[in-house]
Amino acid sequence: MDTHSEALYQFKIYLKGISPMIWRRFLTRSVISIAELHYIVQLVMGWKDTHLNCFKIYGKAYGVYHDGGLMFDNDPTNMYLCNLGFRPNTRFSYEYDFANDWQHIIRLEKILPDNPTMKHPVCLAGKRACPPEDIGGSKLYDQFLANLLSKQLKVWARLGTILSNQEKLKSRINESIKLEGSWWSDLLFDPEYFNKREVNEALDQLYQNKGTTMQSLQESFQQVIWDREYEE
């Protein structure tokens, strides 16, 4: 690691092919690894790391290996951002889920003086919710939203009638929402939702338990996702 290059990097990431734009702005130390950046991107965007991934930086592929996926030349836990020669306005791509082809563009907006006391990356701003997993990618996102709205209108109309003054039934349905998983999650999806505080709490939790190995980093990420889904 080139410690002489220690700084703070302010990045902006957005998802290609969707309008209005889904984006996040976040701040991190330049001494983080590619592996850390992968999990930071997963959390700030709202993904679950259930698919393959790949950064393309100056034409070279980097990423975190998953079974059945790409083999990368470099160990992502040993490849640090400060050694990649980034300058302000450097752009690179991040692909997630090769089947759905979620393409992200990441731009380094600013290089700021380092802050060694910074305990974890910080999400500064963002707009709109991350799409649900496995819906077909950006090309099918508008169709997903149209279908979702139709389902929501039908379901909420029926629930509104059923739940009138029936608090016990409402409680039972709320419990079923927690148990049914993705069907209810998609139905309750709000494309305009974004909560910076929740993102920063997730980043804080990731860094509290990430350890020094790829395994501990992965386990810390999975615990964040588990806790988030259980709370929802």
PDB file of N, CA, C and O in Angstrom, residues 20-54:
ATOM      1  N   PRO A  20     -36.107   8.647 -13.659  1.00  0.00           N
ATOM      2  CA  PRO A  20     -35.078   9.461 -13.021  1.00  0.00           C
ATOM      3  C   PRO A  20     -33.961   8.596 -12.431  1.00  0.00           C
ATOM      4  O   PRO A  20     -34.167   7.442 -12.080  1.00  0.00           O
ATOM      5  N   MET A  21     -32.802   9.204 -12.280  1.00  0.00           N
ATOM      6  CA  MET A  21     -31.601   8.484 -11.907  1.00  0.00           C
ATOM      7  C   MET A  21     -31.659   7.937 -10.480  1.00  0.00           C
ATOM      8  O   MET A  21     -32.162   8.583  -9.570  1.00  0.00           O
ATOM      9  N   ILE A  22     -31.126   6.735 -10.313  1.00  0.00           N
ATOM     10  CA  ILE A  22     -30.894   6.139  -8.996  1.00  0.00           C
ATOM     11  C   ILE A  22     -29.412   6.331  -8.702  1.00  0.00           C
ATOM     12  O   ILE A  22     -28.559   5.782  -9.415  1.00  0.00           O
ATOM     13  N   TRP A  23     -29.092   7.093  -7.664  1.00  0.00           N
ATOM     14  CA  TRP A  23     -27.697   7.437  -7.416  1.00  0.00           C
ATOM     15  C   TRP A  23     -27.391   7.572  -5.932  1.00  0.00           C
ATOM     16  O   TRP A  23     -28.294   7.729  -5.114  1.00  0.00           O
ATOM     17  N   ARG A  24     -26.091   7.500  -5.614  1.00  0.00           N
ATOM     18  CA  ARG A  24     -25.596   7.704  -4.266  1.00  0.00           C
ATOM     19  C   ARG A  24     -24.274   8.480  -4.334  1.00  0.00           C
ATOM     20  O   ARG A  24     -23.506   8.336  -5.275  1.00  0.00           O
ATOM     21  N   ARG A  25     -24.034   9.258  -3.300  1.00  0.00           N
ATOM     22  CA  ARG A  25     -22.731   9.927  -3.131  1.00  0.00           C
ATOM     23  C   ARG A  25     -22.171   9.458  -1.801  1.00  0.00           C
ATOM     24  O   ARG A  25     -22.876   9.471  -0.789  1.00  0.00           O
ATOM     25  N   PHE A  26     -20.918   9.016  -1.814  1.00  0.00           N
ATOM     26  CA  PHE A  26     -20.338   8.516  -0.568  1.00  0.00           C
ATOM     27  C   PHE A  26     -18.867   8.899  -0.458  1.00  0.00           C
ATOM     28  O   PHE A  26     -18.194   9.180  -1.459  1.00  0.00           O
ATOM     29  N   LEU A  27     -18.402   8.899   0.779  1.00  0.00           N
ATOM     30  CA  LEU A  27     -17.042   9.309   1.116  1.00  0.00           C
ATOM     31  C   LEU A  27     -16.343   8.136   1.781  1.00  0.00           C
ATOM     32  O   LEU A  27     -16.899   7.500   2.685  1.00  0.00           O
ATOM     33  N   THR A  28     -15.112   7.849   1.329  1.00  0.00           N
ATOM     34  CA  THR A  28     -14.358   6.762   1.925  1.00  0.00           C
ATOM     35  C   THR A  28     -12.876   7.086   1.897  1.00  0.00           C
ATOM     36  O   THR A  28     -12.437   7.939   1.115  1.00  0.00           O
ATOM     37  N   ARG A  29     -12.122   6.419   2.717  1.00  0.00           N
ATOM     38  CA  ARG A  29     -10.678   6.616   2.695  1.00  0.00           C
ATOM     39  C   ARG A  29     -10.078   5.909   1.484  1.00  0.00           C
ATOM     40  O   ARG A  29     -10.567   4.888   1.024  1.00  0.00           O
ATOM     41  N   SER A  30      -9.003   6.478   0.958  1.00  0.00           N
ATOM     42  CA  SER A  30      -8.370   5.926  -0.239  1.00  0.00           C
ATOM     43  C   SER A  30      -7.643   4.615   0.035  1.00  0.00           C
ATOM     44  O   SER A  30      -7.282   3.899  -0.905  1.00  0.00           O
ATOM     45  N   VAL A  31      -7.427   4.290   1.313  1.00  0.00           N
ATOM     46  CA  VAL A  31      -6.668   3.085   1.659  1.00  0.00           C
ATOM     47  C   VAL A  31      -7.547   1.843   1.756  1.00  0.00           C
ATOM     48  O   VAL A  31      -7.081   0.790   2.191  1.00  0.00           O
ATOM     49  N   ILE A  32      -8.809   1.930   1.353  1.00  0.00           N
ATOM     50  CA  ILE A  32      -9.657   0.736   1.341  1.00  0.00           C
ATOM     51  C   ILE A  32      -9.288  -0.145   0.156  1.00  0.00           C
ATOM     52  O   ILE A  32      -8.697   0.302  -0.835  1.00  0.00           O
ATOM     53  N   SER A  33      -9.651  -1.397   0.240  1.00  0.00           N
ATOM     54  CA  SER A  33      -9.366  -2.367  -0.816  1.00  0.00           C
ATOM     55  C   SER A  33     -10.523  -2.450  -1.813  1.00  0.00           C
ATOM     56  O   SER A  33     -11.625  -1.963  -1.553  1.00  0.00           O
ATOM     57  N   ILE A  34     -10.249  -3.097  -2.926  1.00  0.00           N
ATOM     58  CA  ILE A  34     -11.305  -3.378  -3.911  1.00  0.00           C
ATOM     59  C   ILE A  34     -12.417  -4.207  -3.266  1.00  0.00           C
ATOM     60  O   ILE A  34     -13.607  -3.987  -3.533  1.00  0.00           O
ATOM     61  N   ALA A  35     -12.051  -5.154  -2.409  1.00  0.00           N
ATOM     62  CA  ALA A  35     -13.062  -5.964  -1.725  1.00  0.00           C
ATOM     63  C   ALA A  35     -13.976  -5.088  -0.888  1.00  0.00           C
ATOM     64  O   ALA A  35     -15.204  -5.244  -0.907  1.00  0.00           O
ATOM     65  N   GLU A  36     -13.391  -4.150  -0.147  1.00  0.00           N
ATOM     66  CA  GLU A  36     -14.204  -3.240   0.659  1.00  0.00           C
ATOM     67  C   GLU A  36     -15.095  -2.378  -0.227  1.00  0.00           C
ATOM     68  O   GLU A  36     -16.273  -2.171   0.084  1.00  0.00           O
ATOM     69  N   LEU A  37     -14.543  -1.876  -1.320  1.00  0.00           N
ATOM     70  CA  LEU A  37     -15.343  -1.039  -2.220  1.00  0.00           C
ATOM     71  C   LEU A  37     -16.538  -1.813  -2.753  1.00  0.00           C
ATOM     72  O   LEU A  37     -17.644  -1.261  -2.862  1.00  0.00           O
ATOM     73  N   HIS A  38     -16.328  -3.073  -3.080  1.00  0.00           N
ATOM     74  CA  HIS A  38     -17.439  -3.910  -3.553  1.00  0.00           C
ATOM     75  C   HIS A  38     -18.577  -3.940  -2.546  1.00  0.00           C
ATOM     76  O   HIS A  38     -19.747  -3.720  -2.898  1.00  0.00           O
ATOM     77  N   TYR A  39     -18.248  -4.196  -1.284  1.00  0.00           N
ATOM     78  CA  TYR A  39     -19.297  -4.296  -0.269  1.00  0.00           C
ATOM     79  C   TYR A  39     -19.877  -2.934   0.096  1.00  0.00           C
ATOM     80  O   TYR A  39     -21.061  -2.833   0.444  1.00  0.00           O
ATOM     81  N   ILE A  40     -19.082  -1.888  -0.012  1.00  0.00           N
ATOM     82  CA  ILE A  40     -19.613  -0.538   0.185  1.00  0.00           C
ATOM     83  C   ILE A  40     -20.648  -0.227  -0.889  1.00  0.00           C
ATOM     84  O   ILE A  40     -21.744   0.275  -0.597  1.00  0.00           O
ATOM     85  N   VAL A  41     -20.307  -0.511  -2.137  1.00  0.00           N
ATOM     86  CA  VAL A  41     -21.245  -0.271  -3.241  1.00  0.00           C
ATOM     87  C   VAL A  41     -22.519  -1.084  -3.040  1.00  0.00           C
ATOM     88  O   VAL A  41     -23.637  -0.579  -3.236  1.00  0.00           O
ATOM     89  N   GLN A  42     -22.375  -2.346  -2.637  1.00  0.00           N
ATOM     90  CA  GLN A  42     -23.550  -3.169  -2.400  1.00  0.00           C
ATOM     91  C   GLN A  42     -24.472  -2.532  -1.361  1.00  0.00           C
ATOM     92  O   GLN A  42     -25.703  -2.495  -1.537  1.00  0.00           O
ATOM     93  N   LEU A  43     -23.896  -2.002  -0.290  1.00  0.00           N
ATOM     94  CA  LEU A  43     -24.718  -1.427   0.783  1.00  0.00           C
ATOM     95  C   LEU A  43     -25.287  -0.066   0.418  1.00  0.00           C
ATOM     96  O   LEU A  43     -26.457   0.212   0.700  1.00  0.00           O
ATOM     97  N   VAL A  44     -24.492   0.803  -0.177  1.00  0.00           N
ATOM     98  CA  VAL A  44     -25.023   2.139  -0.472  1.00  0.00           C
ATOM     99  C   VAL A  44     -26.110   2.069  -1.537  1.00  0.00           C
ATOM    100  O   VAL A  44     -27.086   2.828  -1.494  1.00  0.00           O
ATOM    101  N   MET A  45     -25.964   1.128  -2.485  1.00  0.00           N
ATOM    102  CA  MET A  45     -26.991   0.996  -3.513  1.00  0.00           C
ATOM    103  C   MET A  45     -28.209   0.241  -2.983  1.00  0.00           C
ATOM    104  O   MET A  45     -29.342   0.592  -3.295  1.00  0.00           O
ATOM    105  N   GLY A  46     -27.961  -0.808  -2.196  1.00  0.00           N
ATOM    106  CA  GLY A  46     -29.078  -1.600  -1.672  1.00  0.00           C
ATOM    107  C   GLY A  46     -29.146  -3.012  -2.225  1.00  0.00           C
ATOM    108  O   GLY A  46     -30.180  -3.676  -2.109  1.00  0.00           O
ATOM    109  N   TRP A  47     -28.046  -3.508  -2.807  1.00  0.00           N
ATOM    110  CA  TRP A  47     -28.009  -4.878  -3.315  1.00  0.00           C
ATOM    111  C   TRP A  47     -27.721  -5.868  -2.198  1.00  0.00           C
ATOM    112  O   TRP A  47     -27.429  -5.462  -1.064  1.00  0.00           O
ATOM    113  N   LYS A  48     -27.751  -7.178  -2.531  1.00  0.00           N
ATOM    114  CA  LYS A  48     -27.586  -8.221  -1.513  1.00  0.00           C
ATOM    115  C   LYS A  48     -26.416  -9.157  -1.788  1.00  0.00           C
ATOM    116  O   LYS A  48     -26.247 -10.148  -1.093  1.00  0.00           O
ATOM    117  N   ASP A  49     -25.626  -8.872  -2.823  1.00  0.00           N
ATOM    118  CA  ASP A  49     -24.447  -9.683  -3.156  1.00  0.00           C
ATOM    119  C   ASP A  49     -24.801 -11.139  -3.417  1.00  0.00           C
ATOM    120  O   ASP A  49     -24.079 -12.053  -3.010  1.00  0.00           O
ATOM    121  N   THR A  50     -25.897 -11.361  -4.107  1.00  0.00           N
ATOM    122  CA  THR A  50     -26.306 -12.732  -4.438  1.00  0.00           C
ATOM    123  C   THR A  50     -25.909 -13.123  -5.864  1.00  0.00           C
ATOM    124  O   THR A  50     -26.251 -14.218  -6.316  1.00  0.00           O
ATOM    125  N   HIS A  51     -25.206 -12.223  -6.562  1.00  0.00           N
ATOM    126  CA  HIS A  51     -24.827 -12.467  -7.958  1.00  0.00           C
ATOM    127  C   HIS A  51     -23.370 -12.063  -8.186  1.00  0.00           C
ATOM    128  O   HIS A  51     -22.716 -11.519  -7.300  1.00  0.00           O
ATOM    129  N   LEU A  52     -22.889 -12.301  -9.390  1.00  0.00           N
ATOM    130  CA  LEU A  52     -21.511 -11.994  -9.749  1.00  0.00           C
ATOM    131  C   LEU A  52     -21.312 -10.486  -9.909  1.00  0.00           C
ATOM    132  O   LEU A  52     -22.269  -9.730 -10.091  1.00  0.00           O
ATOM    133  N   ASN A  53     -20.053 -10.082  -9.853  1.00  0.00           N
ATOM    134  CA  ASN A  53     -19.723  -8.658  -9.907  1.00  0.00           C
ATOM    135  C   ASN A  53     -18.422  -8.437 -10.655  1.00  0.00           C
ATOM    136  O   ASN A  53     -17.593  -9.355 -10.764  1.00  0.00           O
ATOM    137  N   CYS A  54     -18.230  -7.215 -11.143  1.00  0.00           N
ATOM    138  CA  CYS A  54     -16.970  -6.879 -11.809  1.00  0.00           C
ATOM    139  C   CYS A  54     -16.806  -5.368 -11.920  1.00  0.00           C
ATOM    140  O   CYS A  54     -17.685  -4.688 -12.464  1.00  0.00           O
TER     141      CYS A  54
END
